[in-house]
Each structure stands twice: as C-alpha cells, then as structure tokens.
Short mmCIF file of C-alpha atoms in Angstrom, two decimals:
data_model
loop_
_atom_site.label_atom_id
_atom_site.label_comp_id
_atom_site.label_asym_id
_atom_site.label_seq_id
_atom_site.Cartn_x
_atom_site.Cartn_y
_atom_site.Cartn_z
CA UNK A 1 34.21 -1.48 17.14
CA UNK A 2 30.40 -1.09 17.64
CA UNK A 3 29.30 -3.42 14.38
CA UNK A 4 31.67 -6.05 15.45
CA UNK A 5 30.39 -5.98 19.13
CA UNK A 6 26.89 -6.33 17.43
CA UNK A 7 27.98 -9.49 14.99
CA UNK A 8 30.28 -10.89 18.12
CA UNK A 9 26.93 -10.47 20.26
CA UNK A 10 24.56 -11.89 17.82
CA UNK A 11 26.86 -14.95 17.07
CA UNK A 12 27.05 -16.16 20.50
CA UNK A 13 23.36 -15.76 21.38
CA UNK A 14 22.82 -17.97 18.36
CA UNK A 15 25.15 -20.40 18.96
CA UNK A 16 24.52 -20.62 22.76
CA UNK A 17 20.58 -20.61 22.05
CA UNK A 18 19.19 -20.38 25.36
CA UNK A 19 15.81 -20.37 24.00
CA UNK A 20 16.40 -23.74 22.33
CA UNK A 21 17.96 -25.12 25.48
CA UNK A 22 14.79 -24.42 27.46
CA UNK A 23 12.60 -27.61 26.71
CA UNK A 24 15.63 -29.68 27.72
CA UNK A 25 16.47 -27.51 30.98
CA UNK A 26 12.49 -27.98 31.70
CA UNK A 27 12.41 -31.57 31.50
CA UNK A 28 15.82 -32.02 33.45
CA UNK A 29 14.51 -29.58 36.12
CA UNK A 30 10.94 -30.49 36.25
CA UNK A 31 10.48 -32.21 39.75
CA UNK A 32 12.91 -29.62 41.43
CA UNK A 33 11.88 -26.56 43.99
CA UNK A 34 11.73 -23.29 42.15
CA UNK A 35 14.97 -21.86 44.03
CA UNK A 36 17.05 -24.75 42.96
CA UNK A 37 16.17 -24.26 39.48
CA UNK A 38 17.22 -20.83 39.88
CA UNK A 39 20.59 -21.55 41.43
CA UNK A 40 21.19 -24.15 38.98
CA UNK A 41 20.49 -21.63 36.00
CA UNK A 42 23.03 -18.96 37.87
CA UNK A 43 26.02 -21.85 38.44
CA UNK A 44 25.13 -22.94 34.66
CA UNK A 45 25.33 -19.74 33.17
CA UNK A 46 28.19 -18.61 35.24
CA UNK A 47 30.40 -21.54 34.41
CA UNK A 48 29.39 -21.31 30.99
CA UNK A 49 30.65 -17.74 30.75
CA UNK A 50 33.79 -18.58 32.39
CA UNK A 51 34.37 -21.52 30.05
CA UNK A 52 34.25 -19.55 26.75
CA UNK A 53 36.31 -16.45 28.52
CA UNK A 54 39.17 -19.04 29.20
CA UNK A 55 38.72 -20.51 25.64
CA UNK A 56 38.88 -17.02 24.23
CA UNK A 57 42.01 -16.25 26.14
CA UNK A 58 44.00 -19.20 25.52
CA UNK A 59 42.89 -20.91 22.49
CA UNK A 60 45.40 -19.21 20.11
CA UNK A 61 47.84 -20.42 22.46
CA UNK A 62 46.41 -23.82 22.13
CA UNK A 63 46.23 -23.81 18.18
CA UNK A 64 50.00 -22.36 18.03
CA UNK A 65 50.97 -25.23 20.14
CA UNK A 66 49.57 -27.78 18.09
CA UNK A 67 50.86 -26.06 14.83
CA UNK A 68 47.18 -25.56 13.49
CA UNK A 69 46.46 -22.19 11.50
CA UNK A 70 43.85 -20.21 12.78
CA UNK A 71 42.42 -19.90 9.34
CA UNK A 72 42.09 -23.67 9.01
CA UNK A 73 40.38 -23.63 12.40
CA UNK A 74 38.29 -21.03 11.29
CA UNK A 75 37.17 -23.45 8.53
CA UNK A 76 36.58 -26.28 10.55
CA UNK A 77 34.59 -24.02 13.32
CA UNK A 78 32.69 -22.81 10.29
CA UNK A 79 31.85 -26.47 9.38
CA UNK A 80 30.92 -27.42 13.02
CA UNK A 81 28.70 -24.31 13.28
CA UNK A 82 27.10 -25.22 9.78
CA UNK A 83 26.38 -28.81 11.34
CA UNK A 84 24.57 -26.70 14.39
CA UNK A 85 22.47 -24.59 12.07
CA UNK A 86 21.25 -27.46 9.90
CA UNK A 87 20.04 -29.33 12.81
CA UNK A 88 18.21 -25.79 14.05
CA UNK A 89 16.75 -25.40 10.69
CA UNK A 90 14.97 -28.88 11.11
CA UNK A 91 14.16 -27.58 14.60
CA UNK A 92 16.03 -30.75 16.22
CA UNK A 93 18.35 -30.36 19.12
CA UNK A 94 21.80 -30.02 18.14
CA UNK A 95 23.85 -33.45 17.68
CA UNK A 96 26.79 -31.48 18.71
CA UNK A 97 25.65 -30.84 22.09
CA UNK A 98 23.84 -33.64 23.92
CA UNK A 99 22.47 -37.16 22.96
CA UNK A 100 19.36 -38.21 23.92
CA UNK A 101 21.04 -41.06 26.01
CA UNK A 102 23.28 -38.20 27.86
CA UNK A 103 20.21 -36.05 28.63
CA UNK A 104 18.46 -39.35 30.10
CA UNK A 105 21.50 -40.33 32.43
CA UNK A 106 21.46 -36.32 33.63
CA UNK A 107 18.11 -36.50 35.51
CA UNK A 108 19.18 -38.84 37.93
CA UNK A 109 22.41 -36.42 38.77
CA UNK A 110 22.32 -34.37 42.10
CA UNK A 111 24.16 -31.33 40.40
CA UNK A 112 22.89 -30.63 36.68
CA UNK A 113 24.68 -27.22 36.63
CA UNK A 114 27.88 -28.17 34.90
CA UNK A 115 26.82 -31.14 33.08
CA UNK A 116 25.23 -31.22 30.84
CA UNK A 117 23.69 -27.60 31.18
CA UNK A 118 26.85 -25.54 31.24
CA UNK A 119 28.82 -27.97 29.11
CA UNK A 120 27.67 -28.71 26.64
CA UNK A 121 24.32 -27.52 26.29
CA UNK A 122 25.30 -23.57 26.77
CA UNK A 123 29.24 -23.81 26.25
CA UNK A 124 29.35 -26.54 23.83
CA UNK A 125 31.93 -27.36 20.69
CA UNK A 126 30.24 -24.69 18.72
CA UNK A 127 30.36 -21.78 21.18
CA UNK A 128 33.95 -22.75 22.20
CA UNK A 129 34.76 -22.67 18.15
CA UNK A 130 32.73 -19.35 17.81
CA UNK A 131 34.52 -17.25 20.51
CA UNK A 132 38.11 -18.30 19.21
CA UNK A 133 37.26 -17.37 15.66
CA UNK A 134 35.89 -14.17 17.07
CA UNK A 135 39.24 -13.19 18.91
CA UNK A 136 41.00 -14.37 15.92
CA UNK A 137 38.97 -11.41 14.15
CA UNK A 138 39.75 -8.81 17.12
CA UNK A 139 42.26 -6.44 15.62
CA UNK A 140 41.98 -3.94 18.65
CA UNK A 141 41.89 -3.60 22.45
CA UNK A 142 38.17 -2.29 22.05
CA UNK A 143 37.20 -5.19 20.02
CA UNK A 144 38.69 -7.69 22.41
CA UNK A 145 36.60 -6.25 25.46
CA UNK A 146 33.65 -6.16 22.98
CA UNK A 147 34.14 -10.27 22.78
CA UNK A 148 34.11 -10.25 26.48
CA UNK A 149 30.97 -8.31 27.02
CA UNK A 150 29.24 -10.10 24.11
CA UNK A 151 29.85 -13.31 26.32
CA UNK A 152 28.82 -11.59 29.53
CA UNK A 153 25.67 -10.34 27.90
CA UNK A 154 24.99 -13.92 26.07
CA UNK A 155 25.26 -15.74 29.52
CA UNK A 156 23.24 -12.95 31.42
CA UNK A 157 20.12 -13.72 28.99
CA UNK A 158 21.00 -17.18 29.26
CA UNK A 159 20.18 -17.07 33.14
CA UNK A 160 17.26 -15.02 32.65
CA UNK A 161 15.71 -17.37 30.20
CA UNK A 162 16.56 -20.57 32.27
CA UNK A 163 15.50 -19.35 35.62
CA UNK A 164 12.14 -19.08 34.05
CA UNK A 165 12.39 -22.22 31.88
CA UNK A 166 9.18 -24.38 32.84
CA UNK A 167 6.69 -21.16 32.77
CA UNK A 168 8.54 -20.00 29.04
CA UNK A 169 8.37 -23.86 27.85
CA UNK A 170 4.27 -23.94 28.79
CA UNK A 171 4.12 -20.24 27.11
CA UNK A 172 5.85 -20.49 23.78
CA UNK A 173 5.25 -24.32 23.14
CA UNK A 174 7.04 -26.53 20.82
CA UNK A 175 5.78 -25.03 17.70
CA UNK A 176 6.99 -21.27 18.88
CA UNK A 177 10.24 -22.92 19.67
CA UNK A 178 10.68 -24.53 16.03
CA UNK A 179 9.97 -21.43 14.33
CA UNK A 180 12.73 -19.47 16.59
CA UNK A 181 15.05 -22.19 16.13
CA UNK A 182 14.83 -22.07 12.44
CA UNK A 183 15.30 -18.55 12.09
CA UNK A 184 18.19 -18.39 14.25
CA UNK A 185 19.54 -21.58 12.22
CA UNK A 186 19.21 -19.46 9.26
CA UNK A 187 21.26 -16.80 10.64
CA UNK A 188 23.96 -18.89 12.13
CA UNK A 189 24.20 -21.04 8.44
CA UNK A 190 25.11 -17.52 6.90
CA UNK A 191 27.70 -16.87 9.66
CA UNK A 192 29.22 -20.25 9.30
CA UNK A 193 29.23 -20.07 5.72
CA UNK A 194 31.25 -16.57 5.99
CA UNK A 195 33.60 -18.20 8.44
CA UNK A 196 34.26 -20.99 6.05
CA UNK A 197 34.93 -18.68 3.27
CA UNK A 198 37.06 -16.31 4.81
CA UNK A 199 39.27 -18.78 6.12
CA UNK A 200 39.43 -20.82 2.52
CA UNK A 201 40.53 -17.44 1.27
CA UNK A 202 43.13 -16.59 3.43
CA UNK A 203 44.72 -20.22 3.42
CA UNK A 204 44.88 -19.88 -0.19
CA UNK A 205 46.47 -16.24 -0.10
CA UNK A 206 49.11 -17.08 2.07
CA UNK A 207 49.78 -20.53 0.43
#
C-alpha cells in the first residue's frame, strides 16, 4: 500500500507539474497584489483538487455508462500522458493544457483561479486520466484512500509553489525550469508507457 501511494503521489505530482506552471502563473498575475495572488493560488489549488477527486469517484461510472473498458481508457490515457511527457522533454508548455492564445486572453480576466489556472493548467486532461487510472488499480480501501491523500498532497504542494510563483520564477530561471521539466518528463514517459502496456496486455488476455 505504501509503494502504491508513493507511485500515485509521484504520478500526480509529475502530471500536475506545479513547477512547470510557475512561469505561466507568474505572467498571469504579474500586476496583481500579493494577497490577491495568494487567494488565486489557494482557490485554484482547492478547485483543482476537487475536480480530480470528483473524477476519481465518478470516472469509472462514466466509462461504464459509455461502454468503454477501463483498459482501453488506460491505454488512451497513457498515450495522452506520453504526449505531455514529450512536450516536457522538449521543455515546452504542454499542448494538452493551454494554448498561447488562451493564456493571452486569460490575462484580461478578473478571476483567473478557476479558468485557466485550476482548469486546465493544474487539473488538465492528463491529470484527470491519471486519477482514473490510479483508481482502476486500487484494489483495497487503503489504496483508494491513498489516491485521495496523493491528490490532497499534490495540490497542497501546488498551493505552496504558486503562492510564491514570482520569486520562484526569478530564482530558478528558465534554464533550471527546463532541466526540471525534462527530468519529470522522463519519469512521466516511463509511467505512460507502463499504462499503455498494462492496458494492452489486459485487453489481449480478456479478449
């Protein structure tokens, strides 16, 4: 159970990637007061955590209603995560999150917390797919609780990072951010391939 929790937290933290969100968040909140930036970071982290919690609870029922096998979804989610990992390996903002135009339009909004920070920068398609795949692998109540704890810790870390996005952005700089993205991208690529292989083998075995 401990190893499953460690894997769940690692997967979620890598996919949510709050460090990679720092440059975008700092740009979006550049001209806002520090207290407002902290409130935006808190609301975004809470909303993002709630969204992933809801997906982890109701995702399987949604797939069953559509007649989609969980292993087919696991393969599709793995492919989505692989695309995200490839963007990270090239130190690019994931194309599965926000486009440059969406980020530019968001700068004129009064409320940034829910869109685009919570969704899709933090709780994007990749993280939604990840929690559903983790829940499909949870075979005991303790493992299910472990997924929820991993979600909570991931977004607690996201809040801590985002509330200090401007000084962090100045301190680490683009070169360090690129190195961190590439390392996390390599980890995510390995995880995504594992999801794809597991889903494919299960589909073959079950016919």
